[in-house]
Amino acid sequence: NSCTTRNHSLENMSTRKVTVKWGKKVFEIEVGESLGEVQAQLYSLTQVPVERQKILARGRQLKKDKDLTKIKPGAKLMMMGTAEVLAVPTKEYVFEEDLTAKQKAELTKEDVAGLNNLGNTCYMNSTVQCLRRIGELKGAINKFRDDSSASNDAHSTMVKLMGDMFNKLDV
């Protein structure tokens, strides 16, 4: 029984060959007990600095040396990270919500088509504007809106308001 325990602990202490996928490249490396050694091997192969390496095994990030004990020979790991240093943007971007009312007025001297973004509504606004371009949908909404026998529940009211908004956007 003690031999089995000893063999098992020796097996965990030995190195194991694993494959690491990084982008479209695949590397075969030796994994021992130290995550730092694994990161150093990957740095020498990819030039991705250790602080930008994220190594995953079975969807979980390896963060400590003890995480390596679960890696079996032949396992497939994945590394994320970039070797290139990201350039500092040359142009400073200013977002509408950071502008004063006066600055907004100066930028919008002419009438602008579309919906105003309120906070993080840009995805919703773009979806609404895409739906507006579907002629069959717009026709059905207008037909429903003009139907005097339509009920006034919340769903019907929503459809009628959407039709009003589509028509206002067309002006």
Coordinates of N, CA and C in Angstrom, one line a residue:
N1 N 0.8 -1.2 0.0 CA 0.0 0.0 0.0 C 0.9 1.3 0.0
S2 N 2.0 1.2 0.8 CA 2.9 2.4 0.8 C 3.6 2.5 -0.5
C3 N 3.9 1.4 -1.2 CA 4.5 1.4 -2.5 C 3.6 2.1 -3.5
T4 N 2.3 1.8 -3.5 CA 1.4 2.5 -4.4 C 1.3 4.0 -4.1
T5 N 1.3 4.4 -2.9 CA 1.3 5.8 -2.6 C 2.6 6.5 -3.0
R6 N 3.7 5.8 -2.8 CA 5.0 6.3 -3.2 C 5.1 6.5 -4.7
N7 N 4.6 5.4 -5.5 CA 4.7 5.5 -6.9 C 3.7 6.6 -7.4
H8 N 2.6 6.7 -6.8 CA 1.6 7.8 -7.3 C 2.2 9.2 -7.1
S9 N 2.9 9.4 -5.9 CA 3.5 10.7 -5.7 C 4.7 10.9 -6.6
L10 N 5.5 9.9 -6.9 CA 6.6 10.1 -7.9 C 6.0 10.4 -9.3
E11 N 4.9 9.8 -9.6 CA 4.3 10.0 -10.9 C 3.9 11.5 -11.0
N12 N 3.3 12.0 -10.0 CA 2.9 13.4 -10.0 C 4.1 14.4 -10.0
M13 N 5.2 13.9 -9.5 CA 6.4 14.8 -9.5 C 7.1 14.8 -10.8
S14 N 6.9 13.8 -11.7 CA 7.6 13.8 -12.9 C 7.0 14.8 -13.9
T15 N 7.8 15.0 -15.0 CA 7.3 15.9 -16.0 C 6.4 15.1 -17.0
R16 N 5.5 15.8 -17.5 CA 4.5 15.3 -18.5 C 4.6 16.1 -19.8
K17 N 4.5 15.4 -20.9 CA 4.4 16.1 -22.2 C 3.0 16.5 -22.4
V18 N 2.8 17.7 -22.8 CA 1.5 18.2 -23.1 C 1.6 19.1 -24.4
T19 N 0.4 19.3 -25.0 CA 0.4 20.2 -26.2 C -0.2 21.5 -25.7
V20 N 0.3 22.6 -26.2 CA -0.3 24.0 -26.0 C -0.6 24.6 -27.3
K21 N -1.9 25.0 -27.4 CA -2.4 25.7 -28.6 C -2.4 27.2 -28.3
W22 N -1.8 28.0 -29.2 CA -1.7 29.4 -29.1 C -2.0 30.0 -30.5
G23 N -3.2 30.5 -30.6 CA -3.6 31.0 -31.9 C -3.7 29.8 -32.8
K24 N -3.0 29.8 -34.0 CA -3.0 28.7 -34.9 C -1.8 27.8 -34.7
K25 N -1.0 28.1 -33.8 CA 0.3 27.3 -33.5 C 0.0 26.3 -32.4
V26 N 0.7 25.2 -32.5 CA 0.6 24.2 -31.4 C 2.1 23.8 -31.0
F27 N 2.3 23.8 -29.7 CA 3.6 23.5 -29.2 C 3.5 22.3 -28.3
E28 N 4.6 21.5 -28.2 CA 4.7 20.4 -27.3 C 5.7 20.8 -26.2
I29 N 5.3 20.8 -25.0 CA 6.2 21.2 -23.9 C 6.1 20.2 -22.7
E30 N 7.1 20.3 -21.8 CA 7.2 19.5 -20.6 C 6.6 20.3 -19.5
V31 N 5.7 19.6 -18.8 CA 5.1 20.3 -17.6 C 5.6 19.6 -16.4
G32 N 6.1 20.3 -15.5 CA 6.6 19.8 -14.2 C 5.7 20.3 -13.1
E33 N 6.3 20.7 -12.0 CA 5.6 21.2 -10.8 C 5.4 22.7 -10.7
S34 N 6.2 23.4 -11.5 CA 6.2 24.9 -11.4 C 5.5 25.6 -12.6
L35 N 4.5 26.4 -12.3 CA 3.8 27.1 -13.3 C 4.7 28.2 -13.9
G36 N 5.7 28.7 -13.1 CA 6.7 29.6 -13.6 C 7.5 29.0 -14.7
E37 N 7.9 27.7 -14.5 CA 8.7 27.1 -15.6 C 7.9 26.9 -16.9
V38 N 6.6 26.6 -16.7 CA 5.7 26.4 -17.9 C 5.6 27.8 -18.6
Q39 N 5.4 28.8 -17.8 CA 5.3 30.2 -18.4 C 6.6 30.6 -19.1
A40 N 7.8 30.2 -18.5 CA 9.1 30.5 -19.1 C 9.2 29.8 -20.4
Q41 N 8.8 28.5 -20.5 CA 8.9 27.7 -21.7 C 8.1 28.4 -22.8
L42 N 6.9 28.8 -22.4 CA 6.0 29.4 -23.4 C 6.5 30.8 -23.9
Y43 N 7.1 31.5 -23.0 CA 7.7 32.8 -23.4 C 8.8 32.5 -24.4
S44 N 9.6 31.5 -24.2 CA 10.7 31.3 -25.1 C 10.2 30.8 -26.5
L45 N 9.0 30.2 -26.5 CA 8.4 29.7 -27.8 C 7.6 30.8 -28.5
T46 N 7.0 31.7 -27.7 CA 6.0 32.6 -28.3 C 6.4 34.1 -28.2
Q47 N 7.3 34.4 -27.2 CA 7.6 35.8 -26.9 C 6.5 36.5 -26.2
V48 N 5.5 35.8 -25.7 CA 4.4 36.4 -25.0 C 4.9 36.6 -23.5
P49 N 5.0 37.8 -23.0 CA 5.5 38.0 -21.7 C 4.6 37.3 -20.7
V50 N 5.2 36.8 -19.6 CA 4.5 36.0 -18.6 C 3.3 36.7 -18.0
E51 N 3.4 38.0 -17.8 CA 2.2 38.8 -17.3 C 1.1 38.9 -18.2
R52 N 1.3 38.6 -19.5 CA 0.2 38.6 -20.4 C -0.3 37.2 -20.9
Q53 N 0.3 36.2 -20.2 CA -0.1 34.8 -20.5 C -1.3 34.4 -19.7
K54 N -2.3 33.8 -20.4 CA -3.4 33.1 -19.6 C -3.4 31.7 -20.2
I55 N -3.1 30.7 -19.3 CA -3.0 29.3 -19.7 C -4.2 28.6 -19.1
L56 N -4.9 27.9 -20.0 CA -6.2 27.2 -19.7 C -6.0 25.7 -19.9
A57 N -6.6 25.0 -19.0 CA -6.7 23.5 -19.1 C -8.2 23.2 -18.8
R58 N -8.8 22.6 -19.7 CA -10.2 22.2 -19.6 C -11.1 23.4 -19.2
G59 N -10.8 24.5 -19.8 CA -11.6 25.7 -19.6 C -11.3 26.5 -18.4
R60 N -10.4 26.0 -17.6 CA -10.0 26.7 -16.3 C -8.6 27.2 -16.4
Q61 N -8.5 28.4 -15.9 CA -7.1 29.1 -15.9 C -6.2 28.4 -14.9
L62 N -5.0 28.2 -15.3 CA -4.0 27.7 -14.3 C -3.4 28.9 -13.7
K63 N -3.5 29.0 -12.3 CA -3.0 30.2 -11.6 C -1.9 29.9 -10.6
K64 N -1.9 28.6 -10.1 CA -1.0 28.2 -9.1 C -0.2 27.0 -9.5
D65 N 0.9 26.7 -8.8 CA 1.6 25.5 -9.1 C 0.8 24.2 -8.8
K66 N -0.1 24.3 -7.8 CA -0.9 23.1 -7.5 C -1.9 22.8 -8.6
D67 N -2.2 23.8 -9.5 CA -3.1 23.5 -10.6 C -2.5 22.5 -11.6
L68 N -1.1 22.5 -11.6 CA -0.4 21.6 -12.6 C -0.5 20.1 -12.2
T69 N -0.8 19.9 -10.9 CA -0.9 18.4 -10.5 C -2.1 17.7 -11.2
K70 N -3.0 18.5 -11.6 CA -4.2 17.9 -12.3 C -4.0 17.6 -13.8
I71 N -2.9 18.1 -14.3 CA -2.6 17.9 -15.7 C -2.0 16.5 -16.0
K72 N -2.6 15.8 -16.9 CA -2.2 14.5 -17.2 C -1.3 14.5 -18.5
P73 N -0.5 13.5 -18.7 CA 0.3 13.4 -19.9 C -0.6 13.4 -21.1
G74 N -0.1 14.2 -22.1 CA -0.9 14.2 -23.4 C -2.0 15.2 -23.3
A75 N -2.2 15.9 -22.2 CA -3.3 16.9 -22.1 C -3.1 18.0 -23.1
K76 N -4.2 18.7 -23.4 CA -4.2 19.8 -24.4 C -4.5 21.1 -23.6
L77 N -3.6 22.0 -23.6 CA -3.7 23.3 -22.9 C -3.9 24.4 -24.0
M78 N -4.4 25.5 -23.6 CA -4.5 26.6 -24.5 C -3.9 27.9 -23.8
M79 N -3.2 28.7 -24.6 CA -2.7 29.9 -24.1 C -3.2 31.1 -24.8
M80 N -3.6 32.1 -24.1 CA -4.1 33.3 -24.7 C -3.1 34.4 -24.2
G81 N -2.9 35.3 -25.1 CA -2.0 36.4 -24.9 C -1.3 36.9 -26.2
T82 N -0.8 38.1 -26.2 CA -0.2 38.6 -27.4 C 1.2 39.0 -27.1
A83 N 2.1 38.8 -28.1 CA 3.5 39.1 -27.9 C 3.7 40.6 -28.3
E84 N 2.8 41.2 -29.1 CA 3.0 42.6 -29.5 C 2.6 43.5 -28.4
V85 N 3.3 44.6 -28.3 CA 3.0 45.7 -27.3 C 1.9 46.5 -28.0
L86 N 0.8 46.7 -27.3 CA -0.2 47.5 -27.9 C 0.2 49.0 -27.9
A87 N -0.1 49.6 -29.1 CA 0.3 51.0 -29.3 C -0.7 51.9 -28.6
V88 N -0.2 53.0 -28.1 CA -1.0 54.0 -27.5 C -1.8 54.7 -28.6
P89 N -3.1 54.9 -28.4 CA -3.9 55.5 -29.4 C -3.4 56.9 -29.8
T90 N -3.3 57.2 -31.1 CA -2.8 58.5 -31.5 C -3.9 59.6 -31.4
K91 N -5.1 59.2 -31.5 CA -6.3 60.1 -31.4 C -7.0 59.9 -30.1
E92 N -7.4 61.0 -29.5 CA -8.2 60.9 -28.3 C -9.7 60.8 -28.7
Y93 N -10.4 59.9 -28.1 CA -11.8 59.7 -28.5 C -12.6 60.3 -27.3
V94 N -13.7 61.0 -27.8 CA -14.6 61.6 -26.8 C -15.9 61.1 -27.1
F95 N -16.6 60.6 -26.0 CA -17.9 60.0 -26.1 C -19.0 61.1 -25.9
E96 N -20.1 60.9 -26.6 CA -21.2 61.9 -26.5 C -21.7 62.1 -25.0
E97 N -21.7 61.1 -24.2 CA -22.2 61.3 -22.9 C -21.2 62.1 -22.0
D98 N -20.0 62.3 -22.5 CA -19.0 63.1 -21.8 C -19.0 64.6 -22.2
L99 N -19.8 64.9 -23.2 CA -19.9 66.3 -23.7 C -20.9 67.1 -22.9
T100 N -20.7 68.4 -22.8 CA -21.7 69.3 -22.3 C -22.8 69.6 -23.3
A101 N -23.9 70.1 -22.8 CA -25.0 70.4 -23.7 C -24.5 71.4 -24.9
K102 N -23.7 72.3 -24.5 CA -23.2 73.3 -25.5 C -22.3 72.6 -26.6
Q103 N -21.5 71.7 -26.2 CA -20.6 70.9 -27.1 C -21.5 70.1 -28.0
K104 N -22.5 69.4 -27.5 CA -23.4 68.6 -28.3 C -24.1 69.4 -29.3
A105 N -24.6 70.6 -28.9 CA -25.2 71.5 -29.9 C -24.3 71.9 -31.0
E106 N -23.0 72.2 -30.7 CA -22.1 72.6 -31.8 C -21.8 71.4 -32.7
L107 N -21.8 70.2 -32.3 CA -21.6 69.1 -33.1 C -22.8 68.7 -34.0
T108 N -24.0 69.0 -33.5 CA -25.2 68.6 -34.3 C -25.9 69.9 -34.8
K109 N -25.2 70.6 -35.7 CA -25.7 71.8 -36.3 C -26.8 71.5 -37.3
E110 N -26.8 70.3 -37.9 CA -27.8 69.9 -38.8 C -28.7 68.8 -38.2
D111 N -29.8 68.6 -38.7 CA -30.7 67.5 -38.2 C -30.1 66.1 -38.5
V112 N -30.0 65.3 -37.5 CA -29.4 64.0 -37.6 C -30.6 63.0 -37.6
A113 N -30.5 62.0 -38.5 CA -31.5 61.0 -38.5 C -31.2 59.9 -37.5
G114 N -32.2 59.2 -37.0 CA -31.9 58.1 -36.1 C -32.4 58.4 -34.7
L115 N -32.0 57.5 -33.8 CA -32.4 57.6 -32.4 C -31.2 58.1 -31.6
N116 N -31.5 58.8 -30.6 CA -30.4 59.2 -29.6 C -30.1 58.1 -28.7
N117 N -28.8 57.9 -28.4 CA -28.4 56.9 -27.5 C -28.4 57.5 -26.1
L118 N -29.1 56.8 -25.2 CA -29.2 57.2 -23.8 C -28.4 56.2 -23.0
G119 N -27.2 56.5 -22.6 CA -26.4 55.6 -21.9 C -25.9 54.5 -22.8
N120 N -26.3 53.2 -22.5 CA -25.8 52.1 -23.3 C -26.9 51.5 -24.2
T121 N -27.7 52.4 -24.8 CA -28.8 51.9 -25.6 C -28.4 51.7 -27.1
C122 N -27.2 51.9 -27.4 CA -26.8 51.9 -28.9 C -27.1 50.5 -29.5
Y123 N -27.0 49.4 -28.8 CA -27.3 48.1 -29.5 C -28.8 48.0 -29.7
M124 N -29.6 48.4 -28.8 CA -31.0 48.4 -28.9 C -31.4 49.3 -30.1
N125 N -30.9 50.5 -30.1 CA -31.2 51.5 -31.2 C -30.9 50.9 -32.5
S126 N -29.7 50.3 -32.7 CA -29.3 49.8 -34.0 C -30.3 48.6 -34.4
T127 N -30.7 47.8 -33.4 CA -31.7 46.7 -33.7 C -33.0 47.3 -34.2
V128 N -33.5 48.3 -33.5 CA -34.8 49.0 -33.9 C -34.6 49.6 -35.3
Q129 N -33.5 50.2 -35.6 CA -33.4 50.8 -36.9 C -33.3 49.7 -38.0
C130 N -32.7 48.6 -37.7 CA -32.7 47.4 -38.6 C -34.1 46.9 -38.9
L131 N -34.8 46.7 -37.8 CA -36.2 46.2 -37.9 C -37.1 47.2 -38.7
R132 N -36.8 48.5 -38.6 CA -37.5 49.5 -39.3 C -37.4 49.3 -40.9
R133 N -36.3 48.8 -41.3 CA -36.0 48.6 -42.7 C -36.7 47.4 -43.3
I134 N -37.3 46.6 -42.5 CA -38.0 45.4 -43.0 C -39.4 45.8 -43.4
G135 N -39.7 46.0 -44.7 CA -40.9 46.5 -45.2 C -42.1 45.7 -44.7
E136 N -42.1 44.4 -44.7 CA -43.2 43.6 -44.3 C -43.6 43.8 -42.9
L137 N -42.6 43.9 -42.0 CA -42.8 44.2 -40.6 C -43.4 45.6 -40.4
K138 N -42.9 46.5 -41.1 CA -43.4 47.9 -41.0 C -44.8 48.0 -41.5
G139 N -45.1 47.3 -42.6 CA -46.5 47.3 -43.1 C -47.5 46.7 -42.1
A140 N -47.1 45.5 -41.5 CA -47.9 44.8 -40.6 C -48.2 45.7 -39.3
I141 N -47.1 46.4 -38.9 CA -47.3 47.2 -37.7 C -48.2 48.4 -38.0
N142 N -48.1 49.0 -39.1 CA -48.9 50.1 -39.5 C -50.4 49.7 -39.7
K143 N -50.6 48.5 -40.2 CA -51.9 47.9 -40.4 C -52.6 47.7 -39.0
F144 N -51.8 47.1 -38.1 CA -52.3 46.9 -36.8 C -52.6 48.2 -36.0
R145 N -51.7 49.2 -36.2 CA -51.8 50.5 -35.6 C -53.1 51.2 -36.0
D146 N -53.4 51.0 -37.3 CA -54.6 51.7 -37.9 C -55.9 50.9 -37.6
D147 N -55.8 49.7 -37.1 CA -57.0 48.8 -36.8 C -57.6 49.3 -35.5
S148 N -58.8 49.9 -35.7 CA -59.5 50.4 -34.5 C -60.1 49.3 -33.6
S149 N -60.2 48.1 -34.1 CA -60.7 47.0 -33.2 C -59.6 46.4 -32.3
A150 N -58.3 46.8 -32.5 CA -57.2 46.3 -31.7 C -57.4 46.6 -30.3
S151 N -57.0 45.7 -29.4 CA -57.1 45.9 -28.0 C -56.1 47.0 -27.5
N152 N -56.3 47.4 -26.3 CA -55.4 48.4 -25.7 C -54.5 47.8 -24.5
D153 N -54.3 46.5 -24.6 CA -53.4 45.9 -23.6 C -51.9 46.4 -23.8
A154 N -51.0 46.0 -23.0 CA -49.6 46.5 -23.0 C -49.0 46.1 -24.3
H155 N -49.2 44.8 -24.8 CA -48.6 44.4 -26.0 C -49.0 45.2 -27.2
S156 N -50.3 45.4 -27.3 CA -50.9 46.2 -28.4 C -50.4 47.6 -28.4
T157 N -50.3 48.2 -27.2 CA -49.8 49.6 -27.0 C -48.4 49.7 -27.5
M158 N -47.6 48.6 -27.1 CA -46.2 48.6 -27.6 C -46.0 48.6 -29.1
V159 N -46.8 47.8 -29.7 CA -46.8 47.7 -31.2 C -47.2 49.0 -31.8
K160 N -48.2 49.6 -31.3 CA -48.7 50.9 -31.8 C -47.6 52.0 -31.6
L161 N -47.0 52.0 -30.5 CA -45.9 53.0 -30.3 C -44.7 52.7 -31.2
M162 N -44.4 51.5 -31.4 CA -43.3 51.2 -32.4 C -43.6 51.7 -33.8
G163 N -44.9 51.5 -34.2 CA -45.3 52.0 -35.5 C -45.2 53.5 -35.5
D164 N -45.6 54.2 -34.5 CA -45.4 55.7 -34.4 C -44.0 56.1 -34.5
M165 N -43.1 55.4 -33.8 CA -41.7 55.7 -33.9 C -41.1 55.4 -35.3
F166 N -41.5 54.3 -35.9 CA -41.0 54.1 -37.3 C -41.4 55.2 -38.2
N167 N -42.7 55.7 -38.1 CA -43.2 56.7 -38.9 C -42.4 58.1 -38.7
K168 N -42.1 58.3 -37.4 CA -41.4 59.6 -37.1 C -40.0 59.5 -37.6
L169 N -39.4 58.3 -37.6 CA -38.0 58.2 -38.2 C -38.0 58.4 -39.7
D170 N -39.1 58.1 -40.3 CA -39.2 58.2 -41.8 C -39.3 59.7 -42.3
V171 N -39.6 60.6 -41.3 CA -39.8 62.0 -41.7 C -38.5 62.7 -41.9

